[in-house]
mmCIF file of C-alpha atoms in Angstrom:
data_model
loop_
_atom_site.group_PDB
_atom_site.id
_atom_site.type_symbol
_atom_site.label_atom_id
_atom_site.label_comp_id
_atom_site.label_asym_id
_atom_site.label_seq_id
_atom_site.Cartn_x
_atom_site.Cartn_y
_atom_site.Cartn_z
ATOM 1 C CA UNK A 1 102.255 81.308 46.293
ATOM 2 C CA UNK A 2 99.602 81.735 43.824
ATOM 3 C CA UNK A 3 96.653 83.888 45.030
ATOM 4 C CA UNK A 4 93.380 82.558 43.961
ATOM 5 C CA UNK A 5 91.013 85.345 45.393
ATOM 6 C CA UNK A 6 87.353 85.146 44.694
ATOM 7 C CA UNK A 7 87.827 81.349 43.909
ATOM 8 C CA UNK A 8 86.857 78.222 45.719
ATOM 9 C CA UNK A 9 89.982 76.373 46.386
ATOM 10 C CA UNK A 10 89.753 72.347 46.459
ATOM 11 C CA UNK A 11 92.175 70.768 49.154
ATOM 12 C CA UNK A 12 92.542 68.162 51.680
ATOM 13 C CA UNK A 13 90.988 68.373 54.980
ATOM 14 C CA UNK A 14 90.818 66.081 58.127
ATOM 15 C CA UNK A 15 87.124 65.684 58.517
ATOM 16 C CA UNK A 16 85.488 64.430 61.880
ATOM 17 C CA UNK A 17 82.168 62.814 60.870
ATOM 18 C CA UNK A 18 81.129 61.653 63.977
ATOM 19 C CA UNK A 19 82.135 61.808 68.030
ATOM 20 C CA UNK A 20 85.089 59.564 68.765
ATOM 21 C CA UNK A 21 85.369 58.501 64.759
ATOM 22 C CA UNK A 22 88.756 58.563 63.257
ATOM 23 C CA UNK A 23 89.091 61.411 61.094
ATOM 24 C CA UNK A 24 88.728 61.212 57.094
ATOM 25 C CA UNK A 25 90.943 62.990 54.760
ATOM 26 C CA UNK A 26 88.499 64.126 52.164
ATOM 27 C CA UNK A 27 88.784 66.486 49.218
ATOM 28 C CA UNK A 28 86.941 69.867 50.551
ATOM 29 C CA UNK A 29 85.915 73.434 48.893
ATOM 30 C CA UNK A 30 87.151 76.452 50.814
ATOM 31 C CA UNK A 31 85.094 79.224 49.889
ATOM 32 C CA UNK A 32 86.884 82.707 49.263
ATOM 33 C CA UNK A 33 87.179 85.162 52.443
ATOM 34 C CA UNK A 34 84.302 87.214 53.077
ATOM 35 C CA UNK A 35 84.501 90.756 54.986
ATOM 36 C CA UNK A 36 87.150 90.997 57.426
ATOM 37 C CA UNK A 37 88.171 87.387 56.753
ATOM 38 C CA UNK A 38 91.387 85.819 55.488
ATOM 39 C CA UNK A 39 92.011 82.707 53.921
ATOM 40 C CA UNK A 40 95.260 81.103 55.277
ATOM 41 C CA UNK A 41 97.110 78.141 53.937
ATOM 42 C CA UNK A 42 98.143 76.011 56.697
ATOM 43 C CA UNK A 43 101.747 74.500 56.636
ATOM 44 C CA UNK A 44 102.142 72.814 60.060
ATOM 45 C CA UNK A 45 99.508 72.306 62.639
ATOM 46 C CA UNK A 46 99.594 70.711 65.989
ATOM 47 C CA UNK A 47 97.233 68.751 68.187
ATOM 48 C CA UNK A 48 96.075 70.012 71.576
ATOM 49 C CA UNK A 49 94.000 68.286 73.932
ATOM 50 C CA UNK A 50 91.176 70.766 73.227
ATOM 51 C CA UNK A 51 90.893 69.171 69.809
ATOM 52 C CA UNK A 52 90.444 65.714 71.507
ATOM 53 C CA UNK A 53 87.921 66.716 74.102
ATOM 54 C CA UNK A 54 85.746 68.040 71.237
ATOM 55 C CA UNK A 55 86.183 65.175 68.868
ATOM 56 C CA UNK A 56 85.029 62.834 71.711
ATOM 57 C CA UNK A 57 82.149 65.389 72.347
ATOM 58 C CA UNK A 58 81.319 63.445 75.754
ATOM 59 C CA UNK A 59 80.838 66.623 77.500
ATOM 60 C CA UNK A 60 79.155 69.311 75.199
ATOM 61 C CA UNK A 61 77.210 69.717 72.097
ATOM 62 C CA UNK A 62 78.216 67.521 69.079
ATOM 63 C CA UNK A 63 78.793 69.726 66.307
ATOM 64 C CA UNK A 64 79.514 67.296 63.329
ATOM 65 C CA UNK A 65 80.782 66.926 60.354
ATOM 66 C CA UNK A 66 83.673 69.259 61.288
ATOM 67 C CA UNK A 67 87.125 70.286 60.862
ATOM 68 C CA UNK A 68 88.985 70.519 64.183
ATOM 69 C CA UNK A 69 92.395 71.867 64.656
ATOM 70 C CA UNK A 70 93.505 75.406 66.256
ATOM 71 C CA UNK A 71 97.172 75.367 66.966
ATOM 72 C CA UNK A 72 99.165 76.206 63.625
ATOM 73 C CA UNK A 73 101.549 77.906 61.613
ATOM 74 C CA UNK A 74 100.308 79.378 58.111
ATOM 75 C CA UNK A 75 100.880 81.769 55.213
ATOM 76 C CA UNK A 76 98.024 84.057 53.856
ATOM 77 C CA UNK A 77 96.754 83.430 50.641
ATOM 78 C CA UNK A 78 93.897 85.992 50.327
ATOM 79 C CA UNK A 79 91.935 88.900 52.136
ATOM 80 C CA UNK A 80 88.602 89.684 52.004
ATOM 81 C CA UNK A 81 87.104 93.187 52.100
ATOM 82 C CA UNK A 82 88.015 95.499 54.788
ATOM 83 C CA UNK A 83 91.308 93.548 55.742
ATOM 84 C CA UNK A 84 94.268 96.444 55.501
ATOM 85 C CA UNK A 85 96.888 94.821 58.139
ATOM 86 C CA UNK A 86 97.518 91.161 56.381
ATOM 87 C CA UNK A 87 98.524 90.639 52.932
ATOM 88 C CA UNK A 88 99.160 87.574 50.728
ATOM 89 C CA UNK A 89 102.675 85.971 51.805
ATOM 90 C CA UNK A 90 102.380 87.101 55.415
ATOM 91 C CA UNK A 91 103.196 84.485 58.154
ATOM 92 C CA UNK A 92 100.186 84.097 60.787
ATOM 93 C CA UNK A 93 99.449 82.181 63.612
ATOM 94 C CA UNK A 94 95.602 81.500 63.922
ATOM 95 C CA UNK A 95 94.393 81.780 67.657
ATOM 96 C CA UNK A 96 91.218 80.397 68.805
ATOM 97 C CA UNK A 97 89.932 83.894 70.362
ATOM 98 C CA UNK A 98 90.579 87.065 68.841
ATOM 99 C CA UNK A 99 91.251 90.665 69.086
ATOM 100 C CA UNK A 100 88.774 93.070 67.149
ATOM 101 C CA UNK A 101 90.625 96.139 68.609
ATOM 102 C CA UNK A 102 87.526 98.264 69.117
ATOM 103 C CA UNK A 103 85.210 96.545 72.061
ATOM 104 C CA UNK A 104 85.817 97.613 75.791
ATOM 105 C CA UNK A 105 88.151 94.536 76.490
ATOM 106 C CA UNK A 106 90.407 95.230 73.357
ATOM 107 C CA UNK A 107 90.743 98.864 74.672
ATOM 108 C CA UNK A 108 91.549 97.865 78.095
ATOM 109 C CA UNK A 109 95.071 96.968 79.191
ATOM 110 C CA UNK A 110 93.901 94.513 81.569
ATOM 111 C CA UNK A 111 91.641 92.465 79.533
ATOM 112 C CA UNK A 112 92.247 89.941 76.331
ATOM 113 C CA UNK A 113 88.707 88.785 76.456
ATOM 114 C CA UNK A 114 87.290 90.220 73.093
ATOM 115 C CA UNK A 115 83.448 90.989 73.012
ATOM 116 C CA UNK A 116 83.249 89.962 69.384
ATOM 117 C CA UNK A 117 85.930 87.171 69.001
ATOM 118 C CA UNK A 118 86.312 85.274 72.124
ATOM 119 C CA UNK A 119 86.001 81.756 72.096
ATOM 120 C CA UNK A 120 82.895 79.994 71.310
ATOM 121 C CA UNK A 121 83.321 76.196 71.004
ATOM 122 C CA UNK A 122 79.415 75.722 69.645
ATOM 123 C CA UNK A 123 79.566 78.020 66.620
ATOM 124 C CA UNK A 124 80.503 76.148 63.542
ATOM 125 C CA UNK A 125 80.032 78.838 61.141
ATOM 126 C CA UNK A 126 81.846 82.484 60.450
ATOM 127 C CA UNK A 127 80.397 85.569 62.142
ATOM 128 C CA UNK A 128 79.974 87.695 59.170
ATOM 129 C CA UNK A 129 77.004 85.590 57.453
ATOM 130 C CA UNK A 130 76.791 82.639 59.754
ATOM 131 C CA UNK A 131 77.583 80.584 56.950
ATOM 132 C CA UNK A 132 80.558 77.833 56.605
ATOM 133 C CA UNK A 133 83.310 78.335 54.343
ATOM 134 C CA UNK A 134 83.884 74.619 54.050
ATOM 135 C CA UNK A 135 81.670 72.157 51.742
ATOM 136 C CA UNK A 136 81.817 68.851 50.601
ATOM 137 C CA UNK A 137 79.590 67.346 47.810
ATOM 138 C CA UNK A 138 77.576 70.737 48.027
ATOM 139 C CA UNK A 139 76.925 70.396 51.833
ATOM 140 C CA UNK A 140 78.630 72.483 54.784
ATOM 141 C CA UNK A 141 81.184 71.120 57.081
ATOM 142 C CA UNK A 142 81.499 73.108 60.185
ATOM 143 C CA UNK A 143 84.282 75.282 61.614
ATOM 144 C CA UNK A 144 85.727 74.703 65.113
ATOM 145 C CA UNK A 145 86.853 77.946 67.305
ATOM 146 C CA UNK A 146 87.142 79.827 64.311
ATOM 147 C CA UNK A 147 90.307 78.091 62.955
ATOM 148 C CA UNK A 148 89.828 74.465 61.732
ATOM 149 C CA UNK A 149 93.474 73.911 60.858
ATOM 150 C CA UNK A 150 93.206 70.303 59.922
ATOM 151 C CA UNK A 151 92.797 71.595 56.476
ATOM 152 C CA UNK A 152 95.180 72.569 53.817
ATOM 153 C CA UNK A 153 93.429 75.702 53.709
ATOM 154 C CA UNK A 154 90.905 77.735 55.920
ATOM 155 C CA UNK A 155 89.397 80.828 56.379
ATOM 156 C CA UNK A 156 89.836 82.745 59.649
ATOM 157 C CA UNK A 157 88.507 86.373 60.942
ATOM 158 C CA UNK A 158 91.373 88.738 60.716
ATOM 159 C CA UNK A 159 91.117 89.374 64.330
ATOM 160 C CA UNK A 160 91.964 86.053 65.142
ATOM 161 C CA UNK A 161 95.330 85.824 63.323
ATOM 162 C CA UNK A 162 98.647 87.104 64.841
ATOM 163 C CA UNK A 163 100.998 88.436 62.270
ATOM 164 C CA UNK A 164 104.632 87.067 63.003
ATOM 165 C CA UNK A 165 108.154 87.449 62.001
ATOM 166 C CA UNK A 166 108.588 85.662 58.549
ATOM 167 C CA UNK A 167 111.937 84.283 59.750
ATOM 168 C CA UNK A 168 110.262 82.314 62.725
ATOM 169 C CA UNK A 169 110.089 78.820 61.740
ATOM 170 C CA UNK A 170 106.377 77.786 61.698
ATOM 171 C CA UNK A 171 106.972 73.955 62.579
ATOM 172 C CA UNK A 172 107.934 75.324 65.788
ATOM 173 C CA UNK A 173 106.261 78.396 66.752
ATOM 174 C CA UNK A 174 102.982 76.956 65.472
ATOM 175 C CA UNK A 175 102.527 75.691 69.148
ATOM 176 C CA UNK A 176 102.396 78.904 70.600
ATOM 177 C CA UNK A 177 98.632 79.266 68.965
ATOM 178 C CA UNK A 178 97.136 77.939 72.135
ATOM 179 C CA UNK A 179 98.492 75.822 75.215
ATOM 180 C CA UNK A 180 102.048 76.959 75.492
ATOM 181 C CA UNK A 181 101.236 80.816 75.378
ATOM 182 C CA UNK A 182 98.668 80.053 77.847
ATOM 183 C CA UNK A 183 100.931 78.337 80.497
ATOM 184 C CA UNK A 184 103.519 80.803 79.845
ATOM 185 C CA UNK A 185 101.479 84.046 79.986
ATOM 186 C CA UNK A 186 99.670 82.630 83.349
ATOM 187 C CA UNK A 187 103.188 82.721 84.734
ATOM 188 C CA UNK A 188 104.711 85.753 83.111
ATOM 189 C CA UNK A 189 101.565 87.932 82.913
ATOM 190 C CA UNK A 190 99.297 86.939 85.760
ATOM 191 C CA UNK A 191 101.216 85.181 88.732
ATOM 192 C CA UNK A 192 104.449 87.603 87.998
ATOM 193 C CA UNK A 193 107.000 85.300 90.259
ATOM 194 C CA UNK A 194 109.886 87.564 91.163
ATOM 195 C CA UNK A 195 113.631 86.569 90.854
ATOM 196 C CA UNK A 196 114.579 84.148 93.544
ATOM 197 C CA UNK A 197 111.168 83.193 94.556
ATOM 198 C CA UNK A 198 109.207 79.780 94.723
ATOM 199 C CA UNK A 199 106.611 78.646 92.525
ATOM 200 C CA UNK A 200 104.037 75.586 92.389
ATOM 201 C CA UNK A 201 102.828 74.085 89.422
ATOM 202 C CA UNK A 202 99.901 71.785 89.561
ATOM 203 C CA UNK A 203 99.844 69.409 86.446
ATOM 204 C CA UNK A 204 102.667 68.618 84.281
ATOM 205 C CA UNK A 205 101.269 68.368 80.878
ATOM 206 C CA UNK A 206 102.025 70.803 78.072
ATOM 207 C CA UNK A 207 100.252 73.895 79.842
ATOM 208 C CA UNK A 208 101.883 73.042 83.256
ATOM 209 C CA UNK A 209 105.351 72.768 81.719
ATOM 210 C CA UNK A 210 104.875 76.056 79.749
ATOM 211 C CA UNK A 211 104.136 77.756 83.250
ATOM 212 C CA UNK A 212 107.118 76.056 84.347
ATOM 213 C CA UNK A 213 109.012 77.269 81.685
ATOM 214 C CA UNK A 214 107.720 80.813 82.491
ATOM 215 C CA UNK A 215 108.833 80.404 86.040
ATOM 216 C CA UNK A 216 112.248 79.236 84.813
ATOM 217 C CA UNK A 217 112.437 82.378 82.381
ATOM 218 C CA UNK A 218 111.447 84.792 85.400
ATOM 219 C CA UNK A 219 114.361 83.272 87.521
ATOM 220 C CA UNK A 220 112.552 81.411 90.104
ATOM 221 C CA UNK A 221 114.911 79.551 92.537
ATOM 222 C CA UNK A 222 112.289 77.000 93.432
ATOM 223 C CA UNK A 223 109.991 75.410 91.081
ATOM 224 C CA UNK A 224 107.909 72.506 92.486
ATOM 225 C CA UNK A 225 105.835 70.282 90.181
ATOM 226 C CA UNK A 226 102.845 68.662 91.466
ATOM 227 C CA UNK A 227 101.340 65.592 89.473
ATOM 228 C CA UNK A 228 99.664 62.465 90.315
ATOM 229 C CA UNK A 229 101.816 60.676 87.284
ATOM 230 C CA UNK A 230 105.835 60.249 88.573
ATOM 231 C CA UNK A 231 106.426 59.413 85.237
ATOM 232 C CA UNK A 232 106.408 62.917 84.233
ATOM 233 C CA UNK A 233 108.743 64.145 86.582
ATOM 234 C CA UNK A 234 112.122 63.378 84.901
ATOM 235 C CA UNK A 235 110.983 65.204 81.768
ATOM 236 C CA UNK A 236 109.904 68.113 83.720
ATOM 237 C CA UNK A 237 113.548 68.765 84.936
ATOM 238 C CA UNK A 238 113.809 70.068 81.237
ATOM 239 C CA UNK A 239 111.598 72.849 81.984
ATOM 240 C CA UNK A 240 113.322 74.254 85.120
ATOM 241 C CA UNK A 241 111.096 72.038 87.696
ATOM 242 C CA UNK A 242 113.554 71.420 90.876
ATOM 243 C CA UNK A 243 111.410 69.536 93.178
ATOM 244 C CA UNK A 244 108.434 67.148 92.626
ATOM 245 C CA UNK A 245 105.247 66.130 95.035
ATOM 246 C CA UNK A 246 102.911 63.436 94.202
ATOM 247 C CA UNK A 247 99.904 63.831 96.229
ATOM 248 C CA UNK A 248 99.384 60.072 96.333
ATOM 249 C CA UNK A 249 102.667 59.849 98.461
ATOM 250 C CA UNK A 250 101.069 61.553 101.486
ATOM 251 C CA UNK A 251 98.499 61.167 104.005
ATOM 252 C CA UNK A 252 97.803 64.927 104.452
ATOM 253 C CA UNK A 253 96.402 67.427 101.998
ATOM 254 C CA UNK A 254 99.116 68.494 99.507
ATOM 255 C CA UNK A 255 98.707 72.315 100.268
ATOM 256 C CA UNK A 256 100.082 71.113 103.826
ATOM 257 C CA UNK A 257 102.823 69.193 102.286
ATOM 258 C CA UNK A 258 104.095 72.307 100.157
ATOM 259 C CA UNK A 259 103.531 74.586 103.219
ATOM 260 C CA UNK A 260 105.964 72.412 105.125
ATOM 261 C CA UNK A 261 108.405 72.490 102.506
ATOM 262 C CA UNK A 262 108.556 76.029 101.813
ATOM 263 C CA UNK A 263 108.254 77.554 105.273
ATOM 264 C CA UNK A 264 104.593 78.689 105.259
ATOM 265 C CA UNK A 265 103.941 78.276 101.707
ATOM 266 C CA UNK A 266 105.115 79.188 97.980
ATOM 267 C CA UNK A 267 105.204 82.774 96.617
ATOM 268 C CA UNK A 268 103.217 81.908 93.602
ATOM 269 C CA UNK A 269 101.133 78.677 92.447
ATOM 270 C CA UNK A 270 99.956 77.999 89.032
ATOM 271 C CA UNK A 271 96.809 75.439 88.521
ATOM 272 C CA UNK A 272 97.004 73.693 85.153
ATOM 273 C CA UNK A 273 94.802 70.626 85.527
ATOM 274 C CA UNK A 274 91.125 71.873 85.818
ATOM 275 C CA UNK A 275 90.252 69.524 88.806
ATOM 276 C CA UNK A 276 88.569 71.486 91.757
ATOM 277 C CA UNK A 277 90.711 70.005 94.322
ATOM 278 C CA UNK A 278 93.924 70.614 92.852
ATOM 279 C CA UNK A 279 92.389 74.456 92.430
ATOM 280 C CA UNK A 280 91.662 74.531 96.092
ATOM 281 C CA UNK A 281 95.241 73.167 97.075
ATOM 282 C CA UNK A 282 96.882 75.619 94.497
ATOM 283 C CA UNK A 283 95.210 78.453 96.417
ATOM 284 C CA UNK A 284 95.892 77.100 99.950
ATOM 285 C CA UNK A 285 99.171 76.427 99.367
ATOM 286 C CA UNK A 286 100.511 79.938 98.925
ATOM 287 C CA UNK A 287 102.274 82.018 101.597
ATOM 288 C CA UNK A 288 99.876 84.329 103.634
ATOM 289 C CA UNK A 289 100.693 88.171 103.121
ATOM 290 C CA UNK A 290 102.032 88.081 99.370
ATOM 291 C CA UNK A 291 101.120 84.796 97.873
ATOM 292 C CA UNK A 292 99.267 84.923 94.605
ATOM 293 C CA UNK A 293 97.500 81.743 93.178
ATOM 294 C CA UNK A 294 96.445 81.481 89.377
ATOM 295 C CA UNK A 295 93.979 79.286 87.860
ATOM 296 C CA UNK A 296 94.327 78.010 84.327
ATOM 297 C CA UNK A 297 92.610 74.715 84.117
ATOM 298 C CA UNK A 298 89.125 74.774 82.834
ATOM 299 C CA UNK A 299 86.873 72.734 85.870
ATOM 300 C CA UNK A 300 83.580 70.962 85.320
ATOM 301 C CA UNK A 301 80.767 73.340 84.954
ATOM 302 C CA UNK A 302 79.122 72.135 87.918
ATOM 303 C CA UNK A 303 82.339 72.511 90.115
ATOM 304 C CA UNK A 304 82.269 74.859 93.281
ATOM 305 C CA UNK A 305 85.442 76.205 94.894
ATOM 306 C CA UNK A 306 85.312 75.993 98.449
ATOM 307 C CA UNK A 307 87.793 77.596 100.800
ATOM 308 C CA UNK A 308 87.858 79.708 104.219
ATOM 309 C CA UNK A 309 87.372 83.339 103.369
ATOM 310 C CA UNK A 310 90.488 83.598 105.949
ATOM 311 C CA UNK A 311 92.557 82.725 103.535
ATOM 312 C CA UNK A 312 91.819 85.601 101.545
ATOM 313 C CA UNK A 313 91.744 88.006 104.613
ATOM 314 C CA UNK A 314 95.156 86.900 105.168
ATOM 315 C CA UNK A 315 96.421 88.267 102.264
ATOM 316 C CA UNK A 316 96.425 85.595 99.729
ATOM 317 C CA UNK A 317 95.235 86.602 96.179
ATOM 318 C CA UNK A 318 93.438 84.444 93.870
ATOM 319 C CA UNK A 319 93.478 85.129 90.102
ATOM 320 C CA UNK A 320 92.071 83.383 86.769
ATOM 321 C CA UNK A 321 93.466 83.895 83.425
ATOM 322 C CA UNK A 322 92.323 83.117 79.861
ATOM 323 C CA UNK A 323 94.998 82.362 76.919
ATOM 324 C CA UNK A 324 97.555 83.796 79.769
ATOM 325 C CA UNK A 325 96.262 87.292 79.542
ATOM 326 C CA UNK A 326 97.828 87.647 75.966
ATOM 327 C CA UNK A 327 96.013 89.814 73.171
ATOM 328 C CA UNK A 328 96.409 87.703 70.271
ATOM 329 C CA UNK A 329 97.476 90.230 67.728
ATOM 330 C CA UNK A 330 99.044 92.651 69.731
ATOM 331 C CA UNK A 331 101.041 90.144 72.300
ATOM 332 C CA UNK A 332 101.978 86.977 70.525
ATOM 333 C CA UNK A 333 104.355 88.413 67.842
ATOM 334 C CA UNK A 334 106.634 89.249 70.891
ATOM 335 C CA UNK A 335 106.068 85.902 72.137
ATOM 336 C CA UNK A 336 107.639 84.457 68.929
ATOM 337 C CA UNK A 337 110.599 87.094 69.569
ATOM 338 C CA UNK A 338 111.457 85.642 72.621
ATOM 339 C CA UNK A 339 111.734 82.399 70.898
ATOM 340 C CA UNK A 340 113.801 83.841 68.137
ATOM 341 C CA UNK A 341 115.967 85.535 70.995
ATOM 342 C CA UNK A 342 116.635 82.111 72.524
ATOM 343 C CA UNK A 343 114.989 83.477 75.817
ATOM 344 C CA UNK A 344 112.031 80.836 75.185
ATOM 345 C CA UNK A 345 112.632 77.234 74.452
ATOM 346 C CA UNK A 346 110.084 75.416 72.122
ATOM 347 C CA UNK A 347 111.711 72.395 70.558
ATOM 348 C CA UNK A 348 111.457 70.651 73.799
ATOM 349 C CA UNK A 349 107.936 70.638 73.943
ATOM 350 C CA UNK A 350 107.726 69.004 70.431
ATOM 351 C CA UNK A 351 107.969 65.406 70.916
ATOM 352 C CA UNK A 352 106.494 63.946 67.686
ATOM 353 C CA UNK A 353 105.852 64.643 64.124
ATOM 354 C CA UNK A 354 103.332 62.873 61.839
ATOM 355 C CA UNK A 355 102.429 63.450 58.266
ATOM 356 C CA UNK A 356 98.838 64.925 57.526
ATOM 357 C CA UNK A 357 97.778 61.401 55.877
ATOM 358 C CA UNK A 358 98.553 60.049 59.278
ATOM 359 C CA UNK A 359 96.659 62.505 61.765
ATOM 360 C CA UNK A 360 95.201 60.028 63.428
ATOM 361 C CA UNK A 361 98.433 58.797 64.833
ATOM 362 C CA UNK A 362 98.605 62.124 66.981
ATOM 363 C CA UNK A 363 95.257 61.574 68.330
ATOM 364 C CA UNK A 364 96.300 58.097 69.213
ATOM 365 C CA UNK A 365 99.653 59.516 71.394
ATOM 366 C CA UNK A 366 97.455 61.807 72.989
ATOM 367 C CA UNK A 367 94.913 59.329 73.942
ATOM 368 C CA UNK A 368 97.735 57.086 75.286
ATOM 369 C CA UNK A 369 99.389 60.140 77.163
ATOM 370 C CA UNK A 370 102.454 59.873 75.265
ATOM 371 C CA UNK A 371 104.514 63.051 74.516
ATOM 372 C CA UNK A 372 103.634 67.004 74.858
ATOM 373 C CA UNK A 373 103.121 68.103 71.356
ATOM 374 C CA UNK A 374 102.872 66.230 68.054
ATOM 375 C CA UNK A 375 103.380 68.388 64.770
ATOM 376 C CA UNK A 376 101.227 67.474 61.702
ATOM 377 C CA UNK A 377 103.157 68.440 58.449
ATOM 378 C CA UNK A 378 100.629 69.430 56.103
ATOM 379 C CA UNK A 379 102.744 68.749 53.119
ATOM 380 C CA UNK A 380 103.506 65.255 53.893
#
């Protein structure tokens, strides 16, 4: 791939001009990378519910015009000043959060919440100079969570790029940029179920099924899927889910149903919906003495978690997680290797594929609740 370092690149990008408006394929200008930045060529990207949420802009600041997208597989085109661990041709996954490797969080073995690069959904510019690298007819187009992958080329801070095995197929591992790693890591890194244990998964969308996949990989013997949509149950069997509970089928709280099914509660639970009632149920359904509940879903900003302190005093543990506790640069390459070693199955998450010119079809599919992940081919 010809590197155009220090030159502006003209390329296609899908621009969101306003809340809920169909994306428009535009010819944009992408400026060269500045200090600690990297310009990458996106080969495959996928649609995550977070993209749709900020495109609809119903519950947060509307930032438009904007180039959305944050799950992708890419190749480095050029690097800016100070970048030493990436070079043109490297295969990378852009990540919506980062790892500067210098702050207290990055130096801690326990945290992945980088002070410099943690997710900021309101920021539409680069950290270095508070300017956008995208423009159209001389006017800036805003970035999204530091990635903006719905463009043939984008500029990303080096701390938000995971360098991966060049043999890994980018049209598969691109989905590890966000949701799949979030669910997988919530189980493997935070809940840590033991072999032969029982795990309840609340919410069987892509993140929840990734959490189930983590439980399957860990050797859990009972994986109980909890969802209000019974249509999701058949698909979930592919991800190791062994039993299903639809809270609508019972007159008692679902945590009581699960406790009865499991002789006092499950060993681990992972909550992936963000609904406060499900969060409380996920905590209250774990066994006293050793049960651990992990919260993954993002609740409404005004939601309040209410439970009796006795549930904690009786030795239940409640944990939260961000991006599955994975550090983007340090840990995501090893998750790619789990796929390469056939420990982790990714193909079953990919249910649709569209060319870049038809990116709005991917939005339509997600709005209808069809499928899990839709791959968008940039060259088509």
